[in-house]
Amino acid sequence: MSDLARFSINQMTVRQLSLPELTGACVELGVPGVGLWREPVREYGVEAAAELVRDAGLRVTTLCRGGFLTATDPDARKAALADNRRAVDEAAALGTDTLVLVSGGLPAGSRDLRGARERIADALAELGPYAGEMGVKLAIEPLHPMYAADRCVVSTLAQALDLAERFPAHQVGVTVDTYHVWWDDTAPAQIARAGAAGRIHTFQLADWTTPLPAGVLNGRGRIGDGAIDMREWKGYVDAAGYTGAIEVELFNEELWAMDGREVLAQTAARFLAHVIE
Amino acid sequence: MSDLARFSINQMTVRQLSLPELTGACVELGVPGVGLWREPVREYGVEAAAELVRDAGLRVTTLCRGGFLTATDPDARKAALADNRRAVDEAAALGTDTLVLVSGGLPAGSRDLRGARERIADALAELGPYAGEMGVKLAIEPLHPMYAADRCVVSTLAQALDLAERFPAHQVGVTVDTYHVWWDDTAPAQIARAGAAGRIHTFQLADWTTPLPAGVLNGRGRIGDGAIDMREWKGYVDAAGYTGAIEVELFNEELWAMDGREVLAQTAARFLAHVIE
């Protein structure tokens, strides 16, 4: 088994590559898995993308992303549920069993975090069974608390699991992403809780570097550049029984300005140096 | 009792005002309390500043700030402890019973959050008794998790209380600042825990607005502009038995570019509109 056996490159890390460029580079560099994003996949065509990755012998480790389930407006809510059903369909078509969910922020003018979290639960009650039928697991991703207002009212693994545990594990679990949980001293125990119930549906890596850029979206650090001990976090998911893929997902303007194939090669090398070896 | 009876303006909110301008504006506008910062106080002279606020009949609700106790280098550590003793002395000289502590981030190159938190406890074992003798309470301030790497490894009220509870309440307690804890669904229970032990040493307000600016330091929103329900959080500290001052502390480039007296008047008006009435 290659040391890259569990490595997966999240498409966002090398978004400058077209899908054929990405799959080609993966084959060439011995990268076995990819985490795909809906927008570029739909642009290329879902069926065509599925064929492309299948022909390349790649495993699609996740589809990113569904979610945004916090709207109060009935029409917006209905549209969000329909869009999430489509995301489940796309995941199934791509041959991945995991759809990452980013829950959504507060509706404009709202200050009701609790209500927003409850609307996510209501939405999961509809989406979970549908996903289960399609063989797709929903992976609620707690995002760093700095996104609580505008992107994701689910800020901790404990909150994500409180939501997920209302449903069977094959319907709803969690995403563990080091970037979002590294500061949280309760996260290791929550990873154990998630693992014991078979609810770690994906494990993603990005490093924490400062200063954060304006808007705090695109400053995720390359593995090894920041404050996060990657081996420590891999140790937690290992101990919790997680044996799946490990995705590196970086939103980083500097990396996007580089040659994408070079970024992929470097990311794989850093994965080996800081996570595996 | 005036509706502003519990209002205190943190000096940083109107840092464009000199100390005499600040105290003058407070008297004129009926603002009874000020939270002072060490740097401008030392520049003006600690004794002179103490006389100024005393003559103006103002209450100094806190001194900001001590802390930065995470260094591993022995000389840096010794210097930090000495500086914190001076901060205690300054607080006593100014007539305030509360010194806010910002714990400090990870030393350069370190990834050991746990070790850094333990060094804070070690430092408090020296500083707590000294502060107690001087009649000054140390108020550990958990900072938002987005500061965990570079400013403050204490990210939640639970962590702050775990540290504080190793010492008597009159030596060490916590700062509850809405900006830092608003996203945390465990914070209300931790406020109750803190209040029951007499460990809420100050309560500060700032609102959460997005997008965050680069560096994420100076984007704190004016009360009422953001995602935080101020009455809800005042309700939690009220229920926990806190009857002390409520400081508004905004780090905000736009406000700093305005007329300071106008900012003070506006901040007092927003305090009444969004917290008291």
JSON list of C-alpha atoms in Angstrom, two decimals, chain A residues 178 187 216:
[
{"chain": "A", "resi": 178, "resn": "THR", "atom": "CA", "xyz": [-8.57, 20.46, 11.55]},
{"chain": "A", "resi": 187, "resn": "ALA", "atom": "CA", "xyz": [-12.87, 18.24, 20.17]},
{"chain": "A", "resi": 216, "resn": "VAL", "atom": "CA", "xyz": [-11.22, 35.24, 6.60]}
]
